[in-house]
Short mmCIF file of C-alpha atoms and ligand atoms in Angstrom, two decimals:
data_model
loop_
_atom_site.label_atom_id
_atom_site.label_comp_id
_atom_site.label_asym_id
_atom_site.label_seq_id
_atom_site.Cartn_x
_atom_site.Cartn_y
_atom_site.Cartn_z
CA UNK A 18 19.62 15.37 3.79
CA UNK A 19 17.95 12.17 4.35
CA UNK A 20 20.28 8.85 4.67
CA UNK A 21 17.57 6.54 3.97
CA UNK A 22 18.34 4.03 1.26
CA UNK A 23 16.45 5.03 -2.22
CA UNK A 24 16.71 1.38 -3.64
CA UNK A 25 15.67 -1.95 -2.97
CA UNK A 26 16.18 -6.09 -4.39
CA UNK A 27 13.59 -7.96 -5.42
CA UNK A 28 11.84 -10.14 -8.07
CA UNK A 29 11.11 -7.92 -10.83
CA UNK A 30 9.02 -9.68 -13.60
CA UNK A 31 9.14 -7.65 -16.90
CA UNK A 32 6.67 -9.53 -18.37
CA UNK A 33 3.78 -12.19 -18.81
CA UNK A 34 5.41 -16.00 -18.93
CA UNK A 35 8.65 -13.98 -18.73
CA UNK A 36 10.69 -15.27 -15.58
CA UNK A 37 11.09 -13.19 -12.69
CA UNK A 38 14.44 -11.71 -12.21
CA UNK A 39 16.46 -10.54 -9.03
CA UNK A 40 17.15 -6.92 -9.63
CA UNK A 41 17.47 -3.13 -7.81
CA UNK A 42 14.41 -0.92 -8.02
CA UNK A 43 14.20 2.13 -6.68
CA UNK A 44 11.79 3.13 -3.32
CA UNK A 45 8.92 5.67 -3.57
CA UNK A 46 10.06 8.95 -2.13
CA UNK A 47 9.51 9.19 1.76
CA UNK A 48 7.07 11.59 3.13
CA UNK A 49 5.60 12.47 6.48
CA UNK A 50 3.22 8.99 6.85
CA UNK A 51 6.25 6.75 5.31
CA UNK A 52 7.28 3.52 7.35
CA UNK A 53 10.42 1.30 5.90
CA UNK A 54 10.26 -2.42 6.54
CA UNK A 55 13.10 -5.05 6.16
CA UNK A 56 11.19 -8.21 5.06
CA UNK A 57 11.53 -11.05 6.75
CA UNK A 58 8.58 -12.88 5.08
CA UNK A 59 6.28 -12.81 2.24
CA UNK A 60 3.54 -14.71 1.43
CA UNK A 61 1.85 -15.69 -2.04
CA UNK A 62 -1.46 -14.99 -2.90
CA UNK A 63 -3.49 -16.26 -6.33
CA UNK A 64 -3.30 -12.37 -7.26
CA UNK A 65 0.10 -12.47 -7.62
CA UNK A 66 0.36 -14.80 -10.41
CA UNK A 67 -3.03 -13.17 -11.79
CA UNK A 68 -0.65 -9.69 -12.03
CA UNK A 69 2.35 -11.43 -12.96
CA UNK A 70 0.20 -12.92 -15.82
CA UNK A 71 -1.81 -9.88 -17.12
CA UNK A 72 -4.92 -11.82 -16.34
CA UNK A 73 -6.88 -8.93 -15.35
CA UNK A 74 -5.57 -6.16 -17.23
CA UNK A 75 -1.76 -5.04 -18.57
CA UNK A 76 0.28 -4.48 -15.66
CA UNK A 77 2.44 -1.23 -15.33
CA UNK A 78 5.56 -3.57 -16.04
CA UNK A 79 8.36 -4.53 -13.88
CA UNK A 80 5.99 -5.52 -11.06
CA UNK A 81 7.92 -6.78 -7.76
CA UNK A 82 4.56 -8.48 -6.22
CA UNK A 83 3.77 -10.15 -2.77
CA UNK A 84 1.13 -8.36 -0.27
CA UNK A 85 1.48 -10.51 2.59
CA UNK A 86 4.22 -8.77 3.98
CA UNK A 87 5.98 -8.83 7.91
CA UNK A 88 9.24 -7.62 8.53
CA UNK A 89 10.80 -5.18 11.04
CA UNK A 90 10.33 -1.64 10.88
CA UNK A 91 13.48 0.56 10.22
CA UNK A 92 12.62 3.72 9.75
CA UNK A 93 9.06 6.20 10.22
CA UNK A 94 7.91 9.33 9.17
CA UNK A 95 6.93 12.09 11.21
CA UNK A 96 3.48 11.98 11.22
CA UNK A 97 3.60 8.12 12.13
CA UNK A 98 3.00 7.21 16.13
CA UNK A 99 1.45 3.86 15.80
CA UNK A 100 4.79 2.19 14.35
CA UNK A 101 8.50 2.73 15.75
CA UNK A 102 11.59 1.60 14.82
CA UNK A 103 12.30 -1.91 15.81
CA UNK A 104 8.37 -3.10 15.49
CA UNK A 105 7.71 -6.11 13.99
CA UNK A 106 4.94 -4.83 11.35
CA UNK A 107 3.07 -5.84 8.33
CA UNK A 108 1.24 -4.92 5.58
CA UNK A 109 -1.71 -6.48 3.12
CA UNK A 110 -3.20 -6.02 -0.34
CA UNK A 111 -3.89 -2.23 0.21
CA UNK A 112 -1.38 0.64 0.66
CA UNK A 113 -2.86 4.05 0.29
CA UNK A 114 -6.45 5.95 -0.06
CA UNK A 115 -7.87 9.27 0.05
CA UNK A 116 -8.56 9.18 3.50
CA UNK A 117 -11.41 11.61 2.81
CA UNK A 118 -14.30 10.32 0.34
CA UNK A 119 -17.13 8.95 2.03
CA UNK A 120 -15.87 5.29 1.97
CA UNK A 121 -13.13 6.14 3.41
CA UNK A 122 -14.62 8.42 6.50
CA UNK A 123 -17.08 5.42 6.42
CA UNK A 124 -14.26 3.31 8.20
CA UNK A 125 -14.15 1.22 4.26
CA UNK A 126 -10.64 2.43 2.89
CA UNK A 127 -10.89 -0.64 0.85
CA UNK A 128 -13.53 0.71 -0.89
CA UNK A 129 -11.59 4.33 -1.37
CA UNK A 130 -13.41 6.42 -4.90
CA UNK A 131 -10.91 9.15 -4.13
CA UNK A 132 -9.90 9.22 -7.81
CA UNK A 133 -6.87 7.71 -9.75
CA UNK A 134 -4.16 6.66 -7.70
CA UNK A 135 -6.30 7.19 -4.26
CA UNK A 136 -6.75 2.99 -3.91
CA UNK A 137 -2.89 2.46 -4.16
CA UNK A 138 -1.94 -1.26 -4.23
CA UNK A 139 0.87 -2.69 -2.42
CA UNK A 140 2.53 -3.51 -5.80
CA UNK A 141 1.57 -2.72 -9.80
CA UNK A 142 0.00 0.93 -8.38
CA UNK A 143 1.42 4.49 -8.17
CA UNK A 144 1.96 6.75 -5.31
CA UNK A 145 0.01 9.76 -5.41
CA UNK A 146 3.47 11.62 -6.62
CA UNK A 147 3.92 9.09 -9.12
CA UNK A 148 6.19 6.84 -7.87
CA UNK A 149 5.29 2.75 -8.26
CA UNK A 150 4.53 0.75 -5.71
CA UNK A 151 6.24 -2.71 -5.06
CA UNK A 152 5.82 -5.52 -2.86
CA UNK A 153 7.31 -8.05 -1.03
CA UNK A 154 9.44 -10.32 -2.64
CA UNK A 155 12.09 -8.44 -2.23
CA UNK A 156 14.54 -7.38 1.01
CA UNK A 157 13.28 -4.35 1.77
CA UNK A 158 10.29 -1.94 1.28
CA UNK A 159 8.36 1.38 1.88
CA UNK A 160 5.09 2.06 2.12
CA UNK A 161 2.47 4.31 4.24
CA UNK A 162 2.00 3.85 8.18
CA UNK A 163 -1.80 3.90 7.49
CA UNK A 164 -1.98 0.21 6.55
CA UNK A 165 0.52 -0.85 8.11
CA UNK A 166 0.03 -2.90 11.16
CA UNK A 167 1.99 -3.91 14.59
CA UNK A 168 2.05 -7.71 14.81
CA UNK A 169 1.27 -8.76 17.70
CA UNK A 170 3.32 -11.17 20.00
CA UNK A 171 1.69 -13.98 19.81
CA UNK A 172 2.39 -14.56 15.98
CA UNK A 173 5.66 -15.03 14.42
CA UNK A 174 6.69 -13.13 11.30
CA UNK A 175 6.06 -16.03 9.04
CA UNK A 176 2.37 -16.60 10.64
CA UNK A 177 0.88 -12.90 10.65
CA UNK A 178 2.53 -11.82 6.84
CA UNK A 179 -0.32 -14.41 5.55
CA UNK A 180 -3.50 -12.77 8.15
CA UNK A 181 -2.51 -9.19 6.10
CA UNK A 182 -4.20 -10.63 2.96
CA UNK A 183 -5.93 -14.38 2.89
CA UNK A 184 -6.63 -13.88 6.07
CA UNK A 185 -8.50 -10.51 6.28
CA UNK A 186 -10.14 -11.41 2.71
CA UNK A 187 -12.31 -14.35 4.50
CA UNK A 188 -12.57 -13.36 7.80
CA UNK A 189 -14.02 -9.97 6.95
CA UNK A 190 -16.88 -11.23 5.19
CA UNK A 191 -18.08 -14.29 7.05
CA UNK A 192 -18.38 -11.65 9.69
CA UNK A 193 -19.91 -8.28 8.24
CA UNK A 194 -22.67 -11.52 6.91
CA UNK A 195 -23.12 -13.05 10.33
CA UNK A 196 -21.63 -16.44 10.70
CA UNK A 197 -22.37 -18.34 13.24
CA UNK A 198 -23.32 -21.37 15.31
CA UNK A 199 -26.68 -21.83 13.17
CA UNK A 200 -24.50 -21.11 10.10
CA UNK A 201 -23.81 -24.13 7.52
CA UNK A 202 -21.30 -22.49 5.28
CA UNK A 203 -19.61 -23.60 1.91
CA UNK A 204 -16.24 -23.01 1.23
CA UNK A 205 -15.43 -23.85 -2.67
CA UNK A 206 -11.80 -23.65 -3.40
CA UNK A 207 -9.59 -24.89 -0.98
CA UNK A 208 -6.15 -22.68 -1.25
CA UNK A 209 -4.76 -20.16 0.48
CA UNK A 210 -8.06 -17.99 1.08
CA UNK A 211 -10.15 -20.94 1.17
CA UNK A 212 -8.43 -22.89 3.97
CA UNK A 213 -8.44 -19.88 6.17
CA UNK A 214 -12.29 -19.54 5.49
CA UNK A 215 -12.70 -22.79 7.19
CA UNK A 216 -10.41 -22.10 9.90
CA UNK A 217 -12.76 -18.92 10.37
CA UNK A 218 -15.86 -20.67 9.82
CA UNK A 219 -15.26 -23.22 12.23
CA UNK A 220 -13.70 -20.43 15.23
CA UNK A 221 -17.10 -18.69 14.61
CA UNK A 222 -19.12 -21.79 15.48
CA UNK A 223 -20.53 -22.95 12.09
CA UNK A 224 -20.76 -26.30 10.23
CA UNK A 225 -18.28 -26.59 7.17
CA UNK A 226 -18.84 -27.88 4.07
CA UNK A 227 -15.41 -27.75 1.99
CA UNK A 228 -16.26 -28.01 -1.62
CA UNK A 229 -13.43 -28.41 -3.98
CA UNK A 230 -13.24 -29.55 -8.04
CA UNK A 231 -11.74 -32.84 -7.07
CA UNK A 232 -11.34 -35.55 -4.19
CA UNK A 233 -7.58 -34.64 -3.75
CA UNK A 234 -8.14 -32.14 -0.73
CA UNK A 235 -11.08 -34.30 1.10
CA UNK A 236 -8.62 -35.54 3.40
CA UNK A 237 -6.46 -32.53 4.39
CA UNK A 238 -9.83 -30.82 4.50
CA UNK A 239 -11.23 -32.83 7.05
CA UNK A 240 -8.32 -32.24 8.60
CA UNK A 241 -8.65 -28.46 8.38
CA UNK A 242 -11.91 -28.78 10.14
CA UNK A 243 -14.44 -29.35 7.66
CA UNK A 244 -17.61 -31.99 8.46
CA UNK A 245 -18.23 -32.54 5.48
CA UNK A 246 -16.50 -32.61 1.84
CA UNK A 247 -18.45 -32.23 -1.36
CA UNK A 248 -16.74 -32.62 -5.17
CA UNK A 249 -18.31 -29.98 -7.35
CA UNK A 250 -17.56 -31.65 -10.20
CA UNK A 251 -19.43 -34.82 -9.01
CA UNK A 252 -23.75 -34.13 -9.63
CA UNK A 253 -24.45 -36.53 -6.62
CA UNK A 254 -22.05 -35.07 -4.42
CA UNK A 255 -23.78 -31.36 -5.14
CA UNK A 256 -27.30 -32.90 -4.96
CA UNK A 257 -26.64 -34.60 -1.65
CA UNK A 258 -26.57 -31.08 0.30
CA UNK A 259 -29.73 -29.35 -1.26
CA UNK A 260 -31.15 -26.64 0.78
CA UNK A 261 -28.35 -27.32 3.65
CA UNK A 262 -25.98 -24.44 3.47
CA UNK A 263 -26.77 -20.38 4.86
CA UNK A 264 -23.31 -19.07 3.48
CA UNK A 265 -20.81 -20.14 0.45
CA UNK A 266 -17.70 -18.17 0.68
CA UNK A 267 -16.41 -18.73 -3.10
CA UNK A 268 -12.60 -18.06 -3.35
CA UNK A 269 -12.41 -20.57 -6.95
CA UNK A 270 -14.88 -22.19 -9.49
CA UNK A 271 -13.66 -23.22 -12.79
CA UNK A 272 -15.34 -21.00 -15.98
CA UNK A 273 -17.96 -23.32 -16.17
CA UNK A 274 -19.92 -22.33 -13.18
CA UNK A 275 -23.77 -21.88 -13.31
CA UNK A 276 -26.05 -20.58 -10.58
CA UNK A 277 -28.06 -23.29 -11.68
CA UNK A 278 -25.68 -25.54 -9.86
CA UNK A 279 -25.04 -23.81 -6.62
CA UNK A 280 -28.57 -21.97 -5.63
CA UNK A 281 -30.43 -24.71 -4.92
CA UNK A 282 -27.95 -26.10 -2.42
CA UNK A 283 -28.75 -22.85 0.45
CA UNK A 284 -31.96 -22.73 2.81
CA UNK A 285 -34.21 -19.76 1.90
CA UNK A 286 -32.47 -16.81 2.20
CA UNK A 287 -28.85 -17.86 1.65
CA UNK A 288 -25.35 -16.10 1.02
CA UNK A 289 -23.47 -16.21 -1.78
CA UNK A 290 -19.83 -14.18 -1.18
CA UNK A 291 -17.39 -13.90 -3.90
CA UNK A 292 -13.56 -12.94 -3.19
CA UNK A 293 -12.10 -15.19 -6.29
CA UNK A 294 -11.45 -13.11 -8.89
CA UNK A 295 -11.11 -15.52 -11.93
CA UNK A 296 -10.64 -13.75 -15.23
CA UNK A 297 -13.67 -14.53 -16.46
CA UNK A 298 -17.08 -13.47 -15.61
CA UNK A 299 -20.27 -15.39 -13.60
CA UNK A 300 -22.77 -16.14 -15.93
CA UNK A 301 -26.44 -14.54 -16.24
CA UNK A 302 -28.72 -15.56 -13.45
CA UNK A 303 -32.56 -15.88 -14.30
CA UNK A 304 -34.96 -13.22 -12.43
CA UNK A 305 -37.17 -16.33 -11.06
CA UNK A 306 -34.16 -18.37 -9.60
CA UNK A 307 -33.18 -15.26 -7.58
CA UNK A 308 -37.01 -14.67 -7.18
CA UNK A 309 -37.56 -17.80 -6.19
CA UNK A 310 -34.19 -18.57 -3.67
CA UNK A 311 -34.34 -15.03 -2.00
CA UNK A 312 -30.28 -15.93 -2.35
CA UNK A 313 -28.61 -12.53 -2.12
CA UNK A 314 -24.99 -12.50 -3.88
CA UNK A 315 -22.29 -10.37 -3.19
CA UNK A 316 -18.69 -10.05 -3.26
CA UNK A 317 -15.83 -8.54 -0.29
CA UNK A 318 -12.57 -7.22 -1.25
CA UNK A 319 -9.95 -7.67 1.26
CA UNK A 320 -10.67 -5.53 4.22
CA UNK A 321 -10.52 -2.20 5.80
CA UNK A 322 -7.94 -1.26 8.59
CA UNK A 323 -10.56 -1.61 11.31
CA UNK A 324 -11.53 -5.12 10.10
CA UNK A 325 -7.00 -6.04 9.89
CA UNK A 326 -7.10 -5.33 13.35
CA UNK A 327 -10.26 -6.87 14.51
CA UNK A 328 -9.51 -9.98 12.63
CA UNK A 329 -5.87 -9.91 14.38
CA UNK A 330 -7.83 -9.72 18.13
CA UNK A 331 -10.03 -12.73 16.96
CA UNK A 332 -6.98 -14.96 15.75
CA UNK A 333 -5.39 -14.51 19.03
CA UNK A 334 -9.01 -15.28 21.09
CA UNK A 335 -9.68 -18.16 18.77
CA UNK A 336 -5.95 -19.36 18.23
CA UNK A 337 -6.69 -19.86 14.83
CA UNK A 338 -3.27 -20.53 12.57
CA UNK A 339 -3.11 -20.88 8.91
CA UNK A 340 -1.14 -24.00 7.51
CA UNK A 341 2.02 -22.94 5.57
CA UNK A 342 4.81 -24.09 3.55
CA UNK A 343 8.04 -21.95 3.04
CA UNK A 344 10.99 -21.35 0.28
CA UNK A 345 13.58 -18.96 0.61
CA UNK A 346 12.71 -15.65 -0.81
CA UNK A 347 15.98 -16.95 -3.32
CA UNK A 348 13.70 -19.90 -4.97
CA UNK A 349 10.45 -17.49 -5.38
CA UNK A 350 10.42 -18.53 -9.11
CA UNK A 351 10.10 -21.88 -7.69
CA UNK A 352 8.15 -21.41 -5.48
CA UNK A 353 5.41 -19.91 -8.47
CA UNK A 354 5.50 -22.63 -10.10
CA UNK A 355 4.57 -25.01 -7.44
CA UNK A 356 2.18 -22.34 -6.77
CA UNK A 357 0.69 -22.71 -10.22
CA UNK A 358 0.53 -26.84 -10.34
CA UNK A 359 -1.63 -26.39 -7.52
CA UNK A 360 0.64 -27.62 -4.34
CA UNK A 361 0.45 -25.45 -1.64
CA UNK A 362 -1.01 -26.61 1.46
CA UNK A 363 -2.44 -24.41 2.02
CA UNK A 364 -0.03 -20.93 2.09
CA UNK A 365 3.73 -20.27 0.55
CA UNK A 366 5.65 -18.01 2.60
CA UNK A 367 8.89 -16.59 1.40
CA UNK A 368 11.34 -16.05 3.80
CA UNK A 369 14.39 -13.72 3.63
N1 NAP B 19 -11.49 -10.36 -3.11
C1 NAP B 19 -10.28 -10.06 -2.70
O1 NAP B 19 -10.04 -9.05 -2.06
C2 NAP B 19 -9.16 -11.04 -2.96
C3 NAP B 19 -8.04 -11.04 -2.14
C4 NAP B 19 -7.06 -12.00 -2.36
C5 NAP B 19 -7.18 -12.89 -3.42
N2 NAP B 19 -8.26 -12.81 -4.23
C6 NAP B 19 -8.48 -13.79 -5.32
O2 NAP B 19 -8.94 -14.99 -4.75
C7 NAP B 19 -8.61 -16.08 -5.59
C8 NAP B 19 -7.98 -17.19 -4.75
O3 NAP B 19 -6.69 -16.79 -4.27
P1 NAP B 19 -5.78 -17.83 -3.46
O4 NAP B 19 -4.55 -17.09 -3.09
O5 NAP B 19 -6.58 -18.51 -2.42
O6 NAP B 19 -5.42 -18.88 -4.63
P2 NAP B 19 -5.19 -20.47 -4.50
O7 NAP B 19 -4.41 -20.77 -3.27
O8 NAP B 19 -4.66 -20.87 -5.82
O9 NAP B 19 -6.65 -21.07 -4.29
C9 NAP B 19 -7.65 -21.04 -5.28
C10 NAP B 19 -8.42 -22.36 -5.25
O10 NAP B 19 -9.44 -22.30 -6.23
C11 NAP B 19 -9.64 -23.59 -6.80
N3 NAP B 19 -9.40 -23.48 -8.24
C12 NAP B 19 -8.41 -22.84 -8.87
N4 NAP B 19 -8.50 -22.99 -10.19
C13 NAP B 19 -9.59 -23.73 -10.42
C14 NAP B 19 -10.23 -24.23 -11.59
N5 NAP B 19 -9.77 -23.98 -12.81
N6 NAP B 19 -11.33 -24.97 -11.45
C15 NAP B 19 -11.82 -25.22 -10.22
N7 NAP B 19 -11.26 -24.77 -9.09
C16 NAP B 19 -10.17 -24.04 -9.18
C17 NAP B 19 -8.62 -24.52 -6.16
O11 NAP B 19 -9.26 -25.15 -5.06
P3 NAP B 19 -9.80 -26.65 -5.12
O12 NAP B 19 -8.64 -27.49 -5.61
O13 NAP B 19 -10.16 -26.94 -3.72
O14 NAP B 19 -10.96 -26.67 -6.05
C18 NAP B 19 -7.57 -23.56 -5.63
O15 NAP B 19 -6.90 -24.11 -4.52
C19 NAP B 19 -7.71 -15.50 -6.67
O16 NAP B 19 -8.52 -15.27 -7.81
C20 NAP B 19 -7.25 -14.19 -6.09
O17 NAP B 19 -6.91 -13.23 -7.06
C21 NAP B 19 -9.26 -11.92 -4.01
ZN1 ZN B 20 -3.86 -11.29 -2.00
ZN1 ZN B 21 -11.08 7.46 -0.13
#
């Protein structure tokens, strides 16, 4: 009989604009590849408040988000050698696949078309069993050994929980597209994912053009490590860098974007990468501007195992930190409101 706990606290929302509540859930069942983590920190991503808000689609109500989690591990499963009791580990936006499709054997779990409930999320999925999956604000949670990561001893707790999300969403593309010293790359929306896009820009060797909707950010992003600051809303600004950039990571536009706007500011042959994921859709682009540009556009969602732990190697190479700000995990709901008036600068961690 096993004595591991079968319930956990966290912030449970029930519903969208309802306010989160601390409450006891109950853990998905254990199994041979289960791993148990008491949270120390948790931080919060723009997809959070999407879920929270039903911005995408109805969420499989109460969620308990957060998939930027560290903590210590307490107890493994046993199938699981990577992990042992007493680890400090962490775990991102992903939390389960097939393990078998061809994505998968492809070394791209993130990509996992195993079926329903292959691609489990961290929180607002199901187990395989059935069970739902919650995240990490909250004390305590349980998920599967095969995304879940040792941190490694040069970053704290309250550093690596923010690498297992924002961090792994830039860092894997501007690499699978070949950043580098010749590279002049955009980074439009300066939060959470953008700043580390800039930190990862610059560690790779590029130029860096921050591009944000207003002037608020031009000095912190300067700061950051930018060379140069453009306001998208501002014509001039935009028309000042035609045919200068080779990549634009996008991680926010507002619903009035056109490719109008943006194409004409790459050389031949540029990059466009989306990870936002706005609730709205890009507009129609015209055959003869992508004719034309020879701009390819593409999108990256989060990142695969093998990229988590590459990413991890070049953060300690390149000493590259993210910039945070933390609440106690008691004063989440205020924390996601700040979130939502725009103030971090540039992550919220919550810490337990
Ligand atoms: N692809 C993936 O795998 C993946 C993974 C994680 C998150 N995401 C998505 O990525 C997006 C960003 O997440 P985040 O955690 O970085 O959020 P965030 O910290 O809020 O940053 C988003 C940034 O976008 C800009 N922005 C937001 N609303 C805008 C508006 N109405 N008009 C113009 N600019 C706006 C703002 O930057 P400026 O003030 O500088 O303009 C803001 O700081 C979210 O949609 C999230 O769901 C995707
Ligand atoms: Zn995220
Ligand atoms: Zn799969």
């Amino acid at each position: 009989m096993s004595t591991a706990p079968t319930t956990f606290h966290g912030w449970a929302c029930h519903g969208k604009d309802e306010p989160m509540v601390w409450e006891e859930l109950k853990l998905r069942a254990e199994d041979d590849y289960s791993v148990d983590m008491d949270i120390s920190h948790c931080g919060i991503c723009g997809s959070d408040v999407h879920t929270m808000d039903a911005n995408w689609s109805q969420p499989d109500y109460p969620v308990c988000v957060g998939h930027e989690i560290a903590g210590v591990c307490t107890r493994v499963g046993s199938k699981v050698t990577h992990i042992k009791v007493g680890d400090r580990i962490g775990v991102g936006a992903q939390s389960g696949a097939c393990h078998q499709c061809k994505p998968c054997l492809a070394g791209f779990e993130n990509l996992c078309r195993g079926g329903p409930r292959a691609w489990v999320g961290t929180y607002n999925g199901r187990w395989p069993n059935g069970d739902k999956s919650f995240g990490g604000y909250a004390d305590r949670w349980r998920g599967d050994a095969r995304f879940v990561f040792k941190i490694p001893d040069t970053l704290t707790n309250e550093v690596a929980c923010t690498f297992f999300c924002a961090g792994v969403t830039t860092y894997a593309p501007l690499k699978r597209h070949k950043v580098g010293p010749d590279s002049v790359v955009g980074v439009m929306g300066i939060g959470g994912l953008g700043h580390y896009g800039i930190l990862w820009a610059k560690a790779m060797g590029a130029k860096v053009v921050g591009m944000s909707h207003s002037d608020r950010k031009k000095d912190v992003a300067m700061e950051l490590g930018c060379d140069d600051f453009v306001v998208t809303s501002d014509a001039e600004s935009l028309a000042n860098h035609k045919g200068e950039l080779t990549h634009i990571l996008c991680t926010g536009t507002s619903s009035d974007f056109k490719w109008e706007t943006y194409v004409p500011l790459f050389r031949p042959n540029g990059i466009f990468i989306n990870v936002g994921i706005p609730e709205w859709n890009f507009p129609e682009i015209s055959p003869m501007l992508l004719a034309m540009s020879q701009v390819t556009i593409c999108g990256s969602a989060i990142g695969s195992p093998a990229e988590i732990e590459d990413m991890l190697k070049f953060a300690a190479e390149h000493n590259v930190r993210p910039w945070l700000q933390k609440y106690p995990m008691k004063e989440a709901p205020k924390a996601i409101a700040d979130f939502k008036a725009g103030k971090p600068r540039f992550r919220f961690v919550l810490e337990n």
